[in-house]
Coordinates of C-alpha atoms and ligand atoms in Angstrom, one line a residue:
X1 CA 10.2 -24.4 34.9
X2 CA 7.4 -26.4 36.6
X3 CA 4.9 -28.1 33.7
X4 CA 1.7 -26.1 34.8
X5 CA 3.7 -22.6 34.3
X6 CA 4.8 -23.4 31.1
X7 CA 1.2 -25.1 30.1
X8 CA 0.1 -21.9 31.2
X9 CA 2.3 -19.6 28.7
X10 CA 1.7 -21.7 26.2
X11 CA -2.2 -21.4 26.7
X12 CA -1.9 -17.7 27.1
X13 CA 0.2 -17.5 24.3
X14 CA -2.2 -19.1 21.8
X15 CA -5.3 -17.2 23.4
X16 CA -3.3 -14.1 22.3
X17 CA -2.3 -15.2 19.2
X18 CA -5.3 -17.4 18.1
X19 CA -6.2 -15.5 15.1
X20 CA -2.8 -14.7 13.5
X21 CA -2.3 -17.9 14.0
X22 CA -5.0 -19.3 12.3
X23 CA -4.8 -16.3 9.6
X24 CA -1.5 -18.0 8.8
X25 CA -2.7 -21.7 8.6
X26 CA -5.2 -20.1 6.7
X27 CA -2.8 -19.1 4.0
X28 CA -0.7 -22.5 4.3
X29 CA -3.4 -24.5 4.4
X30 CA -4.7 -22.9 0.9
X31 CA -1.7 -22.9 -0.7
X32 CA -1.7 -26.3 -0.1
X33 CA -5.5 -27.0 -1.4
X34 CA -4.7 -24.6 -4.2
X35 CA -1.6 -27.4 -5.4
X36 CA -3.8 -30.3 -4.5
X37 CA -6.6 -29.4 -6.5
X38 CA -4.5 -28.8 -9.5
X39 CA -2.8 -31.9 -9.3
X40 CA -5.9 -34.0 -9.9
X41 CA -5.0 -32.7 -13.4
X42 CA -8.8 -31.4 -13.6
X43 CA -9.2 -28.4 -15.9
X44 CA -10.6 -26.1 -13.0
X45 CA -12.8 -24.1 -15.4
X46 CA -13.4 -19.9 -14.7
X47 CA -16.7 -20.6 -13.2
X48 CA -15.5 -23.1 -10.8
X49 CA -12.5 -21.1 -9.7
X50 CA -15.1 -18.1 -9.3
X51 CA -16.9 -20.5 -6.7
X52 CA -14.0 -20.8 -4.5
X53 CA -13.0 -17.3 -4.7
X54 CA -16.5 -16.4 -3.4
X55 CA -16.0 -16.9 0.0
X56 CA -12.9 -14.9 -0.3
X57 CA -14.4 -12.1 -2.1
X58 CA -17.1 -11.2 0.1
X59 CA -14.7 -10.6 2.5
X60 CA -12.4 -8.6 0.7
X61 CA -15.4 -6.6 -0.2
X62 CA -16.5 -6.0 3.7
X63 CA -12.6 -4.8 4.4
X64 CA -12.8 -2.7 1.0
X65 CA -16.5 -1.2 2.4
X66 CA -14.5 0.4 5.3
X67 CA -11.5 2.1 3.7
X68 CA -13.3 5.5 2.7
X69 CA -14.9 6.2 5.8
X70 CA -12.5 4.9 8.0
X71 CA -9.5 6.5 5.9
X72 CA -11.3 9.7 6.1
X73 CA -12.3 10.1 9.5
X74 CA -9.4 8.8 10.9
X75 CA -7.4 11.4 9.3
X76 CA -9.8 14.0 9.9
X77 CA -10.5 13.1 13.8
X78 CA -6.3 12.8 14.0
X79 CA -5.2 15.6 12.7
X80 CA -8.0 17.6 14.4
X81 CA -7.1 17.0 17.4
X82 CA -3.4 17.3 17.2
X83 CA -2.2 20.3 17.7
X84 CA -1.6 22.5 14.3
X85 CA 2.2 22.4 14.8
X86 CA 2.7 19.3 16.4
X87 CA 0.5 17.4 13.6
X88 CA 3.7 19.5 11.0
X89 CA 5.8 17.9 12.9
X90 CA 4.3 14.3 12.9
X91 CA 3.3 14.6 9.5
X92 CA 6.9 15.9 8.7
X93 CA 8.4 13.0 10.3
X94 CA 6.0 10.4 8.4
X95 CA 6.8 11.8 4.8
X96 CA 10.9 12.2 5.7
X97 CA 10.5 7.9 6.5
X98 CA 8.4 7.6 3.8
X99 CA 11.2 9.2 1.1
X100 CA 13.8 7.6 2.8
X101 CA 12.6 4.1 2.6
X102 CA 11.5 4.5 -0.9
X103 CA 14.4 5.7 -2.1
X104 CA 16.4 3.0 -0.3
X105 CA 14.3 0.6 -1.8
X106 CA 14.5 1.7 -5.2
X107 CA 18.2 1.8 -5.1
X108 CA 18.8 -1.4 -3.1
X109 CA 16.0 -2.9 -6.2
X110 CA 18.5 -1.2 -8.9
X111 CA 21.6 -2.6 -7.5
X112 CA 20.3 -6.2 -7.2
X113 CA 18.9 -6.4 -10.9
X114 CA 22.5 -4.6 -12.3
X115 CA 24.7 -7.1 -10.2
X116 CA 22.4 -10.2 -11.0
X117 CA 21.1 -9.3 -14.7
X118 CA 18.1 -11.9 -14.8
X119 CA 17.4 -10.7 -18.2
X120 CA 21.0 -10.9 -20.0
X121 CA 21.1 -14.3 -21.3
X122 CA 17.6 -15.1 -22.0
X123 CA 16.9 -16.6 -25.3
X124 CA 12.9 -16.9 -25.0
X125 CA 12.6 -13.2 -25.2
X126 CA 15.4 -11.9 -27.5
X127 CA 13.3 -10.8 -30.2
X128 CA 13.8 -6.7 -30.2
X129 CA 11.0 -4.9 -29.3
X130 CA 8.5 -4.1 -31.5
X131 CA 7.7 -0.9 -32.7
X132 CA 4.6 0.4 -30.5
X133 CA 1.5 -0.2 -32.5
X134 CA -0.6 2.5 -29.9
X135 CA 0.9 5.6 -28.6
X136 CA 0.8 5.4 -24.4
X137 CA 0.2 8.4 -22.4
X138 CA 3.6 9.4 -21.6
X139 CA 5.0 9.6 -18.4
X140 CA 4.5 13.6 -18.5
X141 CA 0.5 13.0 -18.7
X142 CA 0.9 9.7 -15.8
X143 CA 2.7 12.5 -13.4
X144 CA -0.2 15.0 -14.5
X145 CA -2.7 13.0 -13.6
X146 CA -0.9 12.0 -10.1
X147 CA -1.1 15.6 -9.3
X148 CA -4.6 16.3 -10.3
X149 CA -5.9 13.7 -8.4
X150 CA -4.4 15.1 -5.6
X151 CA -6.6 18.2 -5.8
X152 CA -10.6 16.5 -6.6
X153 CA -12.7 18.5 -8.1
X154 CA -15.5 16.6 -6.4
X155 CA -15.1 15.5 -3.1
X156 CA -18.5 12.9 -3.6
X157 CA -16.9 11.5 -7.4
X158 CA -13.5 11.0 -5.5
X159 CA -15.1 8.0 -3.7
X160 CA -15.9 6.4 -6.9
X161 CA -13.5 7.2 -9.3
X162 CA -10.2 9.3 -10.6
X163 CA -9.0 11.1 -13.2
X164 CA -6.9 9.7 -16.2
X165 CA -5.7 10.9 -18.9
X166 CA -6.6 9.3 -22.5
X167 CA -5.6 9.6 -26.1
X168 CA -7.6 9.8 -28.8
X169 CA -6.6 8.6 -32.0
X170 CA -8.2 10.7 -35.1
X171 CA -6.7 10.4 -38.4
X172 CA -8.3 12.7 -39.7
X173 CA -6.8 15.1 -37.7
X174 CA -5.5 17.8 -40.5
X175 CA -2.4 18.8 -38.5
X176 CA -1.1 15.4 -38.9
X177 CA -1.1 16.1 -42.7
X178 CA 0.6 19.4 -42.5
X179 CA 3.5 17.5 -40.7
X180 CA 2.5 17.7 -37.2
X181 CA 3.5 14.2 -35.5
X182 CA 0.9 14.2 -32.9
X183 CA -2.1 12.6 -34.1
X184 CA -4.2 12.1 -31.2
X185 CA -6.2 14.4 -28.7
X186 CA -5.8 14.5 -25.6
X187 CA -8.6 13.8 -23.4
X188 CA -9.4 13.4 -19.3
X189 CA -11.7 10.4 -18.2
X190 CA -13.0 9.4 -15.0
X191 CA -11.9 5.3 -14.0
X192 CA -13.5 2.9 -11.2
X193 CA -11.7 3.3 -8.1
X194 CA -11.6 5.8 -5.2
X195 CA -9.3 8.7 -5.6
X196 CA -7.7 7.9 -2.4
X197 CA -4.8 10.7 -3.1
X198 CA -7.2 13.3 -3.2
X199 CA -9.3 11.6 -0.5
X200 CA -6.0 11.7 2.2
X201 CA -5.2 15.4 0.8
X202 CA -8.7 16.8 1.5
X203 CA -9.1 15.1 4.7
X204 CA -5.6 16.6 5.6
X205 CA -6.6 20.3 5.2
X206 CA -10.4 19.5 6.7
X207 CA -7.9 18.2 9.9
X208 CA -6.1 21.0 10.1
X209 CA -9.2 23.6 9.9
X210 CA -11.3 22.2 12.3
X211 CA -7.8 22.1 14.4
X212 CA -7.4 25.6 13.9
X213 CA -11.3 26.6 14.8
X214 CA -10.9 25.3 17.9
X215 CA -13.7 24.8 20.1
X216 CA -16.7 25.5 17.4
X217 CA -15.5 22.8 15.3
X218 CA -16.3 20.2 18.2
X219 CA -19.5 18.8 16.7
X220 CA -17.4 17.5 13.7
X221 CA -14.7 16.5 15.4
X222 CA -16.8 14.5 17.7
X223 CA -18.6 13.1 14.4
X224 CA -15.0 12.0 12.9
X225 CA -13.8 10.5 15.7
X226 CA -16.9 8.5 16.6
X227 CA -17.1 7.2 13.2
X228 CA -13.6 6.1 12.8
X229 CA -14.6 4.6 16.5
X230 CA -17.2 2.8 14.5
X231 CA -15.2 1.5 11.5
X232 CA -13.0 -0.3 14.0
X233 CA -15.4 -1.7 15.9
X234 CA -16.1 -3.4 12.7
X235 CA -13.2 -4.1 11.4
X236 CA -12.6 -5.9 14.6
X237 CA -15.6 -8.0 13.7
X238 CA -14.5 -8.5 10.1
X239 CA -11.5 -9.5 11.4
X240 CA -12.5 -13.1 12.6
X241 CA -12.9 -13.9 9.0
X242 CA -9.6 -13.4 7.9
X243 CA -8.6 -17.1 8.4
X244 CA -11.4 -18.6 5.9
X245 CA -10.9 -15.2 3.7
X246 CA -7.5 -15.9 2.9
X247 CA -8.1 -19.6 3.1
X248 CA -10.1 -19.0 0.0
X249 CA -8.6 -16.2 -1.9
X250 CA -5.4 -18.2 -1.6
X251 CA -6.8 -21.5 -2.9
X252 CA -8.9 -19.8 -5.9
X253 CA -5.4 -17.9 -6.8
X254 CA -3.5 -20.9 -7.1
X255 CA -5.8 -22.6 -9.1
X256 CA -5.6 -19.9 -11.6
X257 CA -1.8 -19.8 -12.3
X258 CA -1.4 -20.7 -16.0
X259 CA 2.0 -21.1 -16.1
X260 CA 3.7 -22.8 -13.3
X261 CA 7.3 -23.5 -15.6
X262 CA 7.5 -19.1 -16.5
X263 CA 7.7 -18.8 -12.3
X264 CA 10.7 -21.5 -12.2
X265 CA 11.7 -21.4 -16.0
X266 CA 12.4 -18.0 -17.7
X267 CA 11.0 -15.6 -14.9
X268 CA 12.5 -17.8 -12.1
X269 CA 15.7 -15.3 -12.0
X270 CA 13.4 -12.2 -12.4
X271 CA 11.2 -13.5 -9.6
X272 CA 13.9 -14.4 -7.0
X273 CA 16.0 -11.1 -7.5
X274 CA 12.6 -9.4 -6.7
X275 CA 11.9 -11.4 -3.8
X276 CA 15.5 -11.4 -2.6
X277 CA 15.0 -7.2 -3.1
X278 CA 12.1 -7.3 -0.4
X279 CA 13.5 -9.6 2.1
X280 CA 16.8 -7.7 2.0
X281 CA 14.7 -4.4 2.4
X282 CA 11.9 -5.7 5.2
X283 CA 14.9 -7.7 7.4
X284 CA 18.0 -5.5 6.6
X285 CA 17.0 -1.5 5.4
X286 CA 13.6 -1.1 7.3
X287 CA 15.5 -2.8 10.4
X288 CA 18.3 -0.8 10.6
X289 CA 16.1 2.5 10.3
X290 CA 14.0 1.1 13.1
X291 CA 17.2 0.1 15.5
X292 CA 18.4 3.9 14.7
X293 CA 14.9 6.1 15.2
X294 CA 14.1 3.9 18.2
X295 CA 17.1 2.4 19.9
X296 CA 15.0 -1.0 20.1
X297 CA 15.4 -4.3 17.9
X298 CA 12.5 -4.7 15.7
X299 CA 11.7 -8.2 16.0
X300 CA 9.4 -7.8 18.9
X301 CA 7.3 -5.9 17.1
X302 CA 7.4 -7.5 13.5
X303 CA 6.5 -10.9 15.4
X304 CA 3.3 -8.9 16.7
X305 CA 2.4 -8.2 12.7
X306 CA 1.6 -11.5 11.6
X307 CA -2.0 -10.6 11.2
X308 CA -1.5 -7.9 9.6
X309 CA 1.1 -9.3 7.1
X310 CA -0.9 -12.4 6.8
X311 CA -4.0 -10.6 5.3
X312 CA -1.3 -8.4 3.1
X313 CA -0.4 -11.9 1.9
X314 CA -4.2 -12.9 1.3
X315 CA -5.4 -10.2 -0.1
X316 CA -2.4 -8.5 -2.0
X317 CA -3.8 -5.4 -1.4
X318 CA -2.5 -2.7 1.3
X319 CA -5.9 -0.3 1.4
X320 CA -8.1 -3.2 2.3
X321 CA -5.2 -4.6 4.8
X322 CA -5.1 -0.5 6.1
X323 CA -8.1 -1.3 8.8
X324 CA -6.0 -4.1 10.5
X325 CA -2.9 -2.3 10.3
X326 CA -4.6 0.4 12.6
X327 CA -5.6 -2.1 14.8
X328 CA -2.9 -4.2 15.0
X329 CA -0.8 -0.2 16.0
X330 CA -3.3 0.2 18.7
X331 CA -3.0 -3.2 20.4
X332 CA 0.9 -2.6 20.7
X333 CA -0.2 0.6 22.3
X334 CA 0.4 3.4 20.4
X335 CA -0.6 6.5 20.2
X336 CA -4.4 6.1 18.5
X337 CA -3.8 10.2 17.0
X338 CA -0.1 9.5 15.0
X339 CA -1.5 5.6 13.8
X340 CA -4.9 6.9 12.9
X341 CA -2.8 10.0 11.0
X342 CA 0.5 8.2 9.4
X343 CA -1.3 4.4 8.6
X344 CA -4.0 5.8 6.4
X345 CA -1.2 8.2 4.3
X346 CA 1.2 5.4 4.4
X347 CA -0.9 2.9 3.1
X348 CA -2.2 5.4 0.0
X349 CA 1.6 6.9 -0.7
X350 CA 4.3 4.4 0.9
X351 CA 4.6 1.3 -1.2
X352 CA 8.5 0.4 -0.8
X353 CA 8.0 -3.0 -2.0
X354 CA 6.3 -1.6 -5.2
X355 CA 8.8 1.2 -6.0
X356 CA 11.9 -1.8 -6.0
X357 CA 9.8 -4.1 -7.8
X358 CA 8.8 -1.3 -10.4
X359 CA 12.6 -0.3 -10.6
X360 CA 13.5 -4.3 -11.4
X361 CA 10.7 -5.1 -13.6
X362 CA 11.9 -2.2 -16.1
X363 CA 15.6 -2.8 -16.0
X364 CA 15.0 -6.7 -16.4
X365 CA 13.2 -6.2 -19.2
X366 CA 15.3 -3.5 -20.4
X367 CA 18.0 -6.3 -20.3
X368 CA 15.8 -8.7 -22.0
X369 CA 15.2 -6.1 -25.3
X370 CA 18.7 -5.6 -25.2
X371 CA 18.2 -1.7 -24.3
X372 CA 21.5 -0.1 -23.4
X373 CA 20.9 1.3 -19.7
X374 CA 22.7 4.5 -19.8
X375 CA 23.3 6.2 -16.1
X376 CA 21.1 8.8 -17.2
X377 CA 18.0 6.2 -18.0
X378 CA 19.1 4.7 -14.4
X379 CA 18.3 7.8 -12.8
X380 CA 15.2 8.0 -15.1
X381 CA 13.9 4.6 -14.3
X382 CA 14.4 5.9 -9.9
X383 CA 12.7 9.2 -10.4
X384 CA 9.9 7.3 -11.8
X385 CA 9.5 3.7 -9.9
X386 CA 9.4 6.4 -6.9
X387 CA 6.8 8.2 -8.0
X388 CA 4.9 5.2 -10.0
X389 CA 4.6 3.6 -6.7
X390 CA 3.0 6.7 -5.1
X391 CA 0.5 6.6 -7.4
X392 CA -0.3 2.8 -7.4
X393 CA -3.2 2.1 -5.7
X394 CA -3.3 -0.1 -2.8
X395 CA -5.2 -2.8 -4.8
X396 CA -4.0 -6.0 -6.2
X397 CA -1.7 -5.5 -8.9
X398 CA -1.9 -1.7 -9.3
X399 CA 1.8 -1.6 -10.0
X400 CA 1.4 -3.3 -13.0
X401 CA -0.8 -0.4 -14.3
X402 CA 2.0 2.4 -13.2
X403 CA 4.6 -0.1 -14.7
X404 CA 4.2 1.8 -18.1
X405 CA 5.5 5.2 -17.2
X406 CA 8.5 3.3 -15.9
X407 CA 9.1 1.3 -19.2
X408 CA 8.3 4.6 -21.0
X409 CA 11.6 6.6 -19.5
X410 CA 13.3 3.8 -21.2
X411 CA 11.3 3.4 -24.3
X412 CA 9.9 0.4 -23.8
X413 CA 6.0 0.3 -24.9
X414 CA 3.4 -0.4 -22.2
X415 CA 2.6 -3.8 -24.1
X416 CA 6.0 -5.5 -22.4
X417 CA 4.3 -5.5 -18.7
X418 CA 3.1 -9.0 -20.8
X419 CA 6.4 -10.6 -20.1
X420 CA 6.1 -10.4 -16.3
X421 CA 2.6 -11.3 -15.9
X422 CA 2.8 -14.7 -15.3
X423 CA 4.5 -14.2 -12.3
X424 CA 3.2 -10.5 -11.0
X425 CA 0.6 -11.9 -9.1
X426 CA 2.7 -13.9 -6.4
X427 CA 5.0 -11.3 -6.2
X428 CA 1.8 -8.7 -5.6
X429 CA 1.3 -10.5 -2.7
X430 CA 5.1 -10.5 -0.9
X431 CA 5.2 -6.7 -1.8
X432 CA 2.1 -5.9 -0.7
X433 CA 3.1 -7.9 2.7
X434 CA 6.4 -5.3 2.7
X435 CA 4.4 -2.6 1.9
X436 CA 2.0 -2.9 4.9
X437 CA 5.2 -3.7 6.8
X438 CA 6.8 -0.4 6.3
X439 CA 3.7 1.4 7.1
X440 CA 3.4 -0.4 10.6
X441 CA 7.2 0.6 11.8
X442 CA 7.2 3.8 10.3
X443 CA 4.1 4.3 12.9
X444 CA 6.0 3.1 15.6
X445 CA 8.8 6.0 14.2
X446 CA 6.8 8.3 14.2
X447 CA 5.1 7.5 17.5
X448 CA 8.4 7.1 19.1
X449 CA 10.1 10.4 17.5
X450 CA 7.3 12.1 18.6
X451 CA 6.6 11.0 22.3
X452 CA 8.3 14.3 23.8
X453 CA 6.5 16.8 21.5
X454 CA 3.3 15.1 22.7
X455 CA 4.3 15.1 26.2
X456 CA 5.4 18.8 25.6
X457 CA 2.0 19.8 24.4
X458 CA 0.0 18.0 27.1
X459 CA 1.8 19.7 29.5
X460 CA 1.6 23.3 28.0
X461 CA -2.4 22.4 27.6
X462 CA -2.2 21.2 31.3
X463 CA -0.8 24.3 32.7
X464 CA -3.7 26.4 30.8
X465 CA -6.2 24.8 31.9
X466 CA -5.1 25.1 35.1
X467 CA -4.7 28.8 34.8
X468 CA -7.8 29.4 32.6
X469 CA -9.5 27.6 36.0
X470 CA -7.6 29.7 38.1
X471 CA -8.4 32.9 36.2
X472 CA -12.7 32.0 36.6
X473 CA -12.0 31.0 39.8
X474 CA -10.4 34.6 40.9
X475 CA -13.3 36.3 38.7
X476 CA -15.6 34.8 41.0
X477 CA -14.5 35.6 44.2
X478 CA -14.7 39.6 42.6
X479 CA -18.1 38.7 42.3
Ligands
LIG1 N1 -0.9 -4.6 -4.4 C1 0.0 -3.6 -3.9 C2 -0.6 -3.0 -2.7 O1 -1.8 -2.9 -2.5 C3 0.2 -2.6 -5.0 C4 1.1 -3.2 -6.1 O2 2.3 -3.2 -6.0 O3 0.5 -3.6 -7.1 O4 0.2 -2.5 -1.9

């Protein structure tokens, strides 16, 4: 190949690719200032590390600005304008990849951390548990609070905040005298942090009722679609600081580790079997599914994420990664209606890499406290990794938080999420980068499964118009 030609691909190549590229560097590059600046053996102080985090967190707060309005108009402005039983069929095909994946994941997670035990012969934790000092919500109240938070009873407070459950301890409480063991009340509260379940599910049926009111719902369809126009014209602008974002949330994370001996010492074989989980799941499970929905490799397409998977990496959260996601779907060309319907619900309820690490995280420290794991508790411990990582938010480190219903089904109290800290937040960031990746191909699923139902419906739409125009025109000539 002459010189100029392949100057010229190379060019073209790195025009195309300029900012995943630098995205990445920007991740390398502060991993690399993050080790640096701890090996001046400087006690990087929480103020300082806050100063080089800033950078980083103004622009994880512009991404975070855009999730509620883009998540809910893009839902709303997709689902409107699908047809009603072509967006059941879409959204059919979205949750039927969701399950599957999930469940794959959970089991592939279960089988790893029974073959490999990482927790059998550890020493450093062998004490046996202690007896729980506060009584946890259980994972009955966790899975009741899921489900209420699917149905808001304020649209506006949804935004803001969602329900949890909360015990209240009152020893006073005269039953407890006459023998009753419950000494607590139960009580709801409201937490910090959108309600994006009930945010997707509201936008959902507003889709499908402006869908079915046809032409006098055109003002507010117009209004959704524009603004989700909007939010990714910004987001494209928000995207060009990615590079330094990550650059600085990377660095600012590294300086914080406290331990760098639990990640290779005692959690090292935790960490890897995790790890080992999610590449085994992105390269091998999600692949295969891909190879069969499609009939095309995956690679292609996976190369064309690094973006998206870089700023997964970065920011370790898959809401405020859900805006590039969207964008990333539309510059490989699909369909703007199933990526603007299946990303946003993906990104809320399909967290694959979340569900196996949940699933590990229990057993291994199951293994650690010396709990027998009966097949019964293994089913147990699926059911509810599965459904913990539906209801972890798409924030940094919201698995940890679900991580007590899980240890709950095998009677572990919520205080033994503790022994995995030290390492949760690296792995946050490589399940949050699987997370986003699952998301992305099960859009191009979706898309591809859906391609002749689409072309179906223009047609049918095609040939009414065309008789409708037909029709007016024969009405005339009466006239
Ligand atoms: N950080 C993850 C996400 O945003 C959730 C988690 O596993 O903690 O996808």
């Amino acid at each position: 190949m002459p010189l100029q030609i392949r100057r010229a691909g190379v060019v073209s190549f790195l025009r195309e690719n300029l900012l995943t590229l630098l995205t990445i560097i920007g991740v390398v590059a502060g991993t690399l200032l993050g080790w640096g600046l701890r090996a001046t053996g400087y006690e990087w102080t929480r103020r300082e590390v806050m100063y080089f985090q800033y950078p980083g967190e103004l622009f994880l707060r512009m991404l975070k600005c855009l999730i509620v309005p883009l998540l809910v108009s893009s839902i709303v402005s997709a689902i409107g304008s699908l047809d009603l039983s072509l967006s059941g069929k879409v959204g059919l095909r979205a949750i039927i990849y969701y399950m599957t994946t999930t469940v794959c994941a959970v089991m592939l997670g279960i089988a790893l951390v029974t073959t490999i035990k990482p927790g059998r012969n550890s020493e450093a934790f062998s004490q046996p548990a202690g007896t729980k000092l506060t009584k946890d919500v259980l994972t009955a109240d966790t899975i009741l609070d899921l489900i209420r938070n699917v149905f808001p009873e304020n649209i506006v407070q949804a935004t803001i905040a969602s329900y949890r459950t909360r015990l209240a301890y009152d020893v006073n409480d005269t039953r407890a005298i006459k023998g009753h063991l419950e000494t607590y009340k139960i009580e709801g509260d409201y937490q910090k942090g959108s309600n994006v379940l009930g945010l997707v599910c509201f936008s959902i049926v507003l889709g499908i009722t402006l869908g079915k009111m046809g032409e006098k719902s055109r003002p507010l369809q117009n209004f959704f679609h524009t603004l989700s126009e909007a939010m990714m014209i910004i987001t494209g602008w928000v995207i060009w600081l990615s590079p330094l974002g990550v650059f600085f949330l990377v660095t600012a994370k590294i300086m914080e580790i406290e331990s760098f001996s639990e990640l290779v010492g005692r959690l090292g074989m935790y960490f890897m079997t995790v790890l080992l989980g999610l590449f085994l799941h992105g390269f091998g499970t999600l692949s295969i599914l891909f190879v069969l929905a499609t009939k095309k490799l995956p690679c292609r397409y996976i190369a064309k994420m690094g973006q998206v998977m870089a700023t997964a990496f970065g920011t370790a959260s898959s809401s405020a990664t859900m805006p590039i996601t969207i964008g990333c779907c539309d510059e490989m060309g699909l369909d703007p209606r199933i990526t603007r319907f299946v990303i946003p619900i993906g990104a809320t309820i399909n967290m694959d890499g979340t569900a196996l690490y949940e699933a590990v995280a229990a057993i291994f420290i199951a293994q650690l406290r010396k709990v027998e794991m009966s097949f019964g508790k293994i089913v147990a411990v699926s059911v509810t990794a599965t459904a913990a990582s539906i209801g972890a938010a798409g924030i940094p480190q919201a698995g940890l938080v679900t991580m007590v219903m899980v240890l709950d089904t095998v009677n572990l109290p919520a205080e033994d999420v503790s022994i995995i800290l030290a390492v949760d937040w690296l792995l946050d960031r490589f399940r949050t980068t699987i997370n986003v990746v699952c998301d992305a191909l099960g859009a191009i699923i979706v898309a591809s499964l859906s391609q002749a139902d689409i072309e179906k419906t223009r047609q049918n739409n095609d040939k009414e118009l065309a008789t409708a125009h037909e029709l007016s025109d024969l009405e005339k000539g009466e006239h």
